[in-house]
């Protein structure tokens, strides 16, 4: 994928627009209290407390020069209890595989050998550029200190750019930059960095969908796009990086049976 500054309203160029069309319009740093409140709002927008959340996910991996692959999955979340289940439904060779988070542990299930193996939030989902943690609530304010803020323009959005540094070792990335819209507190862009300051990944959320559930209207990404800034190759003299697009549909907030968040459920569903 070749990134550029020109915005053309098609799927291929949406990623380029949100990743690179950042026109600095610095006004001033946000007051500490206001910055903390906005960061908390951005964190809260990624979680669905007081309800279960279920949706269909399409995960498309693009490798320059190698084509694309697609994985479909159904995701169940109960954020109040920090539980989630991912059941892979396609392609056929991966159908029945799944992930489970419960009791602060993440497990991967492979029906081929009927075994659960310990996984981690940092592990890649089915070999894509997405971590398993990308499918769960994000903890910006809980896990990070605010190093700096500035008001900037990102495409058509007025945002606050947060520079965050981890205050715990139990995070995927020790440093991140986060673009949050001032009006609704939604994450629009994120850059993940190593401790030495090397940029590792860039993520973008071009648009959100409003879904009502139990009397509350939630904002859910239509799609999330993740670029791996370390994995790429030159094609015709131009550098292209691996990317993963996660599309979300059929979202519902219907309560699920407690059994959905257990190992026996994955074992049962793997045979269907």
Coordinates of C-alpha atoms in Angstrom, one line a residue:
X1 CA 0.0 0.0 0.0
X2 CA 1.4 3.4 -1.0
X3 CA 0.6 6.1 1.4
X4 CA 0.1 9.7 0.2
X5 CA -1.3 13.0 1.2
X6 CA -4.1 13.1 -1.4
X7 CA -7.6 12.2 -0.2
X8 CA -9.7 10.2 -2.6
X9 CA -12.9 8.8 -1.1
X10 CA -12.2 5.1 -1.8
X11 CA -11.2 2.3 0.5
X12 CA -7.6 2.2 -0.7
X13 CA -7.0 5.8 0.1
X14 CA -8.9 6.2 3.4
X15 CA -6.0 4.7 5.2
X16 CA -3.5 7.1 3.6
X17 CA -5.7 10.1 4.5
X18 CA -6.1 9.4 8.1
X19 CA -2.5 8.3 8.6
X20 CA -0.8 11.2 6.9
X21 CA -3.1 14.1 6.4
X22 CA -2.1 15.7 9.6
X23 CA -2.0 19.5 9.2
X24 CA -0.6 21.0 12.4
X25 CA -2.8 23.7 13.8
X26 CA -1.4 24.0 17.3
X27 CA -3.4 26.3 19.5
X28 CA -2.2 25.4 23.0
X29 CA -1.7 22.5 25.3
X30 CA -4.8 21.4 27.0
X31 CA -5.2 22.1 30.7
X32 CA -4.2 19.1 32.8
X33 CA -7.8 18.5 34.1
X34 CA -9.3 18.8 30.7
X35 CA -6.7 16.5 29.1
X36 CA -7.3 13.9 31.8
X37 CA -11.1 14.1 31.2
X38 CA -10.7 13.7 27.5
X39 CA -8.4 10.8 27.7
X40 CA -10.8 9.1 30.1
X41 CA -13.6 9.7 27.7
X42 CA -11.5 8.1 24.9
X43 CA -10.8 5.1 27.1
X44 CA -14.5 4.7 28.1
X45 CA -15.5 4.8 24.4
X46 CA -13.7 1.5 23.8
X47 CA -15.6 -0.4 26.5
X48 CA -19.2 -1.5 26.9
X49 CA -19.7 -1.8 30.6
X50 CA -23.0 -3.1 32.0
X51 CA -23.8 -5.1 28.9
X52 CA -22.5 -7.9 26.7
X53 CA -21.3 -7.0 23.2
X54 CA -21.4 -9.3 20.1
X55 CA -20.3 -8.6 16.6
X56 CA -19.0 -10.0 13.3
X57 CA -15.5 -9.1 12.4
X58 CA -13.8 -9.4 9.0
X59 CA -10.0 -9.2 9.3
X60 CA -8.2 -8.6 6.0
X61 CA -4.4 -8.9 5.9
X62 CA -2.5 -7.3 3.0
X63 CA 1.2 -8.2 2.4
X64 CA 2.9 -6.2 -0.4
X65 CA 3.7 -8.4 -3.3
X66 CA 1.9 -11.4 -1.7
X67 CA -1.8 -10.5 -1.9
X68 CA -4.4 -10.6 0.8
X69 CA -5.9 -13.1 3.2
X70 CA -9.2 -12.9 5.0
X71 CA -10.4 -14.2 8.4
X72 CA -14.0 -14.0 9.7
X73 CA -14.8 -14.3 13.4
X74 CA -17.6 -13.7 15.9
X75 CA -16.6 -11.8 19.0
X76 CA -18.3 -11.9 22.4
X77 CA -17.3 -9.5 25.1
X78 CA -18.4 -9.0 28.7
X79 CA -16.3 -6.0 29.7
X80 CA -17.6 -5.8 33.2
X81 CA -15.8 -9.1 34.0
X82 CA -12.9 -8.6 31.6
X83 CA -14.0 -11.6 29.6
X84 CA -14.1 -12.2 25.8
X85 CA -14.4 -15.0 23.4
X86 CA -13.3 -15.0 19.7
X87 CA -14.7 -17.8 17.5
X88 CA -13.2 -18.1 14.0
X89 CA -15.8 -18.9 11.4
X90 CA -13.8 -18.7 8.1
X91 CA -11.7 -19.7 6.2
X92 CA -12.6 -23.4 6.4
X93 CA -9.0 -24.4 7.4
X94 CA -9.2 -22.2 10.5
X95 CA -12.9 -22.7 11.3
X96 CA -13.4 -23.6 15.0
X97 CA -10.2 -22.1 16.3
X98 CA -10.8 -19.5 19.0
X99 CA -9.5 -17.3 21.8
X100 CA -10.7 -16.9 25.3
X101 CA -9.9 -14.3 28.0
X102 CA -10.9 -15.2 31.5
X103 CA -9.4 -14.8 34.9
X104 CA -6.8 -12.4 33.4
X105 CA -5.5 -15.2 31.2
X106 CA -5.7 -15.5 27.4
X107 CA -6.0 -19.0 25.8
X108 CA -5.9 -20.1 22.2
X109 CA -7.9 -23.2 21.1
X110 CA -7.0 -25.3 18.1
X111 CA -9.6 -28.0 17.4
X112 CA -7.1 -30.0 15.3
X113 CA -5.4 -31.2 18.5
X114 CA -8.2 -30.2 20.9
X115 CA -5.7 -28.3 23.0
X116 CA -5.7 -24.9 24.7
X117 CA -2.4 -23.1 24.7
X118 CA -1.5 -20.0 26.7
X119 CA -1.5 -16.7 24.7
X120 CA -0.9 -13.1 25.4
X121 CA -2.4 -9.7 24.6
X122 CA 0.7 -8.9 22.6
X123 CA 0.4 -12.0 20.4
X124 CA -0.7 -11.5 16.8
X125 CA -4.2 -12.5 15.8
X126 CA -3.9 -15.3 13.2
X127 CA -0.7 -13.9 11.9
X128 CA -2.0 -10.5 11.1
X129 CA -0.8 -7.1 12.2
X130 CA -3.5 -7.0 14.9
X131 CA -2.8 -8.0 18.5
X132 CA -5.4 -9.8 20.4
X133 CA -5.6 -6.7 22.7
X134 CA -6.9 -4.7 19.7
X135 CA -10.3 -6.5 20.1
X136 CA -10.7 -5.6 23.8
X137 CA -11.1 -2.3 25.7
X138 CA -8.2 0.1 25.7
X139 CA -6.8 1.5 28.9
X140 CA -5.2 4.8 27.9
X141 CA -5.7 6.7 31.2
X142 CA -5.3 3.6 33.5
X143 CA -2.0 2.5 32.0
X144 CA -0.3 5.7 30.7
X145 CA 0.8 9.1 32.0
X146 CA 0.2 12.1 29.8
X147 CA 3.6 13.5 28.7
X148 CA 2.2 16.3 26.6
X149 CA -0.9 17.5 24.6
X150 CA -1.5 19.8 21.8
X151 CA -4.5 20.8 19.7
X152 CA -4.1 19.7 16.0
X153 CA -6.1 19.3 12.9
X154 CA -6.4 15.7 11.5
X155 CA -8.2 15.7 8.2
X156 CA -11.6 17.2 8.9
X157 CA -11.3 16.7 12.7
X158 CA -10.3 19.0 15.5
X159 CA -8.2 16.7 17.7
X160 CA -6.0 16.7 20.8
X161 CA -2.8 14.9 20.2
X162 CA -1.7 13.0 23.3
X163 CA 1.9 11.8 23.9
X164 CA 1.6 9.0 26.5
X165 CA 4.2 7.0 28.4
X166 CA 3.4 3.7 30.2
X167 CA 3.3 3.7 33.9
X168 CA 3.3 -0.1 34.1
X169 CA 5.3 -2.8 32.3
X170 CA 2.1 -4.7 31.6
X171 CA 1.3 -2.9 28.3
X172 CA 1.8 -3.8 24.6
X173 CA 3.7 -0.6 23.9
X174 CA 5.7 1.6 26.3
X175 CA 4.9 4.8 24.4
X176 CA 2.0 5.9 22.2
X177 CA 0.7 8.9 20.4
X178 CA -3.0 9.3 20.3
X179 CA -5.3 11.6 18.3
X180 CA -8.6 12.1 20.0
X181 CA -11.5 14.2 18.6
X182 CA -12.3 17.1 20.9
X183 CA -16.1 16.9 20.5
X184 CA -16.8 13.3 21.1
X185 CA -13.6 11.8 22.6
X186 CA -13.1 9.2 19.9
X187 CA -9.7 7.8 18.9
X188 CA -9.0 8.6 15.2
X189 CA -5.3 7.7 15.0
X190 CA -2.7 6.0 17.1
X191 CA 1.0 5.4 16.8
X192 CA 2.8 2.7 18.9
X193 CA 6.4 3.2 19.8
X194 CA 9.2 1.1 21.4
X195 CA 11.0 2.3 24.5
X196 CA 13.8 3.7 22.3
X197 CA 11.3 5.7 20.3
X198 CA 11.0 3.6 17.2
X199 CA 7.6 3.7 15.5
X200 CA 6.2 0.2 15.4
X201 CA 2.6 0.5 14.3
X202 CA 0.1 3.1 13.0
X203 CA -3.6 2.6 13.4
X204 CA -6.6 4.6 12.1
X205 CA -10.3 4.6 12.6
X206 CA -11.8 6.5 9.6
X207 CA -15.5 6.3 10.8
X208 CA -17.8 5.1 13.5
X209 CA -21.3 3.6 13.6
X210 CA -23.9 4.3 16.2
X211 CA -25.5 1.3 17.7
X212 CA -28.2 1.4 20.3
X213 CA -28.2 -1.1 23.1
X214 CA -30.2 -1.2 26.4
X215 CA -31.1 2.4 26.1
X216 CA -27.6 3.6 25.4
X217 CA -26.1 4.6 22.0
X218 CA -22.6 3.3 21.5
X219 CA -20.0 4.4 19.0
X220 CA -18.3 1.4 17.3
X221 CA -15.7 1.6 14.6
X222 CA -16.9 0.8 11.1
X223 CA -13.4 -0.4 10.4
X224 CA -10.0 -0.2 12.0
X225 CA -6.8 -0.1 9.9
X226 CA -3.4 -1.2 11.3
X227 CA -0.1 -0.7 9.5
X228 CA 3.0 -2.5 10.6
X229 CA 5.8 0.1 10.3
X230 CA 8.5 -2.6 10.5
X231 CA 7.2 -5.1 7.9
X232 CA 7.3 -4.0 4.3
X233 CA 9.1 -4.3 1.0
X234 CA 10.0 -2.1 -1.9
X235 CA 7.8 -2.5 -5.0
X236 CA 8.8 -0.6 -8.1
X237 CA 11.2 1.5 -5.9
X238 CA 8.5 2.5 -3.4
X239 CA 8.1 1.2 0.1
X240 CA 4.9 -0.5 1.0
X241 CA 4.0 -1.9 4.5
X242 CA 1.9 -4.7 5.7
X243 CA -1.6 -3.7 6.9
X244 CA -4.7 -5.2 8.4
X245 CA -8.2 -3.9 8.0
X246 CA -10.8 -4.9 10.6
X247 CA -14.4 -4.4 9.6
X248 CA -17.2 -4.6 12.2
X249 CA -20.8 -5.4 11.5
X250 CA -23.9 -7.0 13.1
X251 CA -23.2 -5.5 16.4
X252 CA -25.6 -6.3 19.2
X253 CA -25.8 -5.8 23.0
X254 CA -27.9 -8.8 23.8
X255 CA -26.9 -10.7 27.0
X256 CA -25.1 -13.9 26.3
X257 CA -25.2 -17.1 28.3
X258 CA -22.4 -17.3 30.9
X259 CA -21.2 -20.5 29.1
X260 CA -20.1 -18.4 26.1
X261 CA -17.1 -17.2 28.1
X262 CA -15.7 -20.7 28.9
X263 CA -13.4 -23.3 27.4
X264 CA -16.2 -25.9 27.0
X265 CA -18.1 -23.4 24.7
X266 CA -15.1 -23.2 22.3
X267 CA -14.8 -26.9 22.3
X268 CA -18.5 -27.3 21.6
X269 CA -18.6 -24.7 18.8
X270 CA -15.5 -26.0 17.1
X271 CA -17.4 -29.0 15.9
X272 CA -20.2 -27.0 14.2

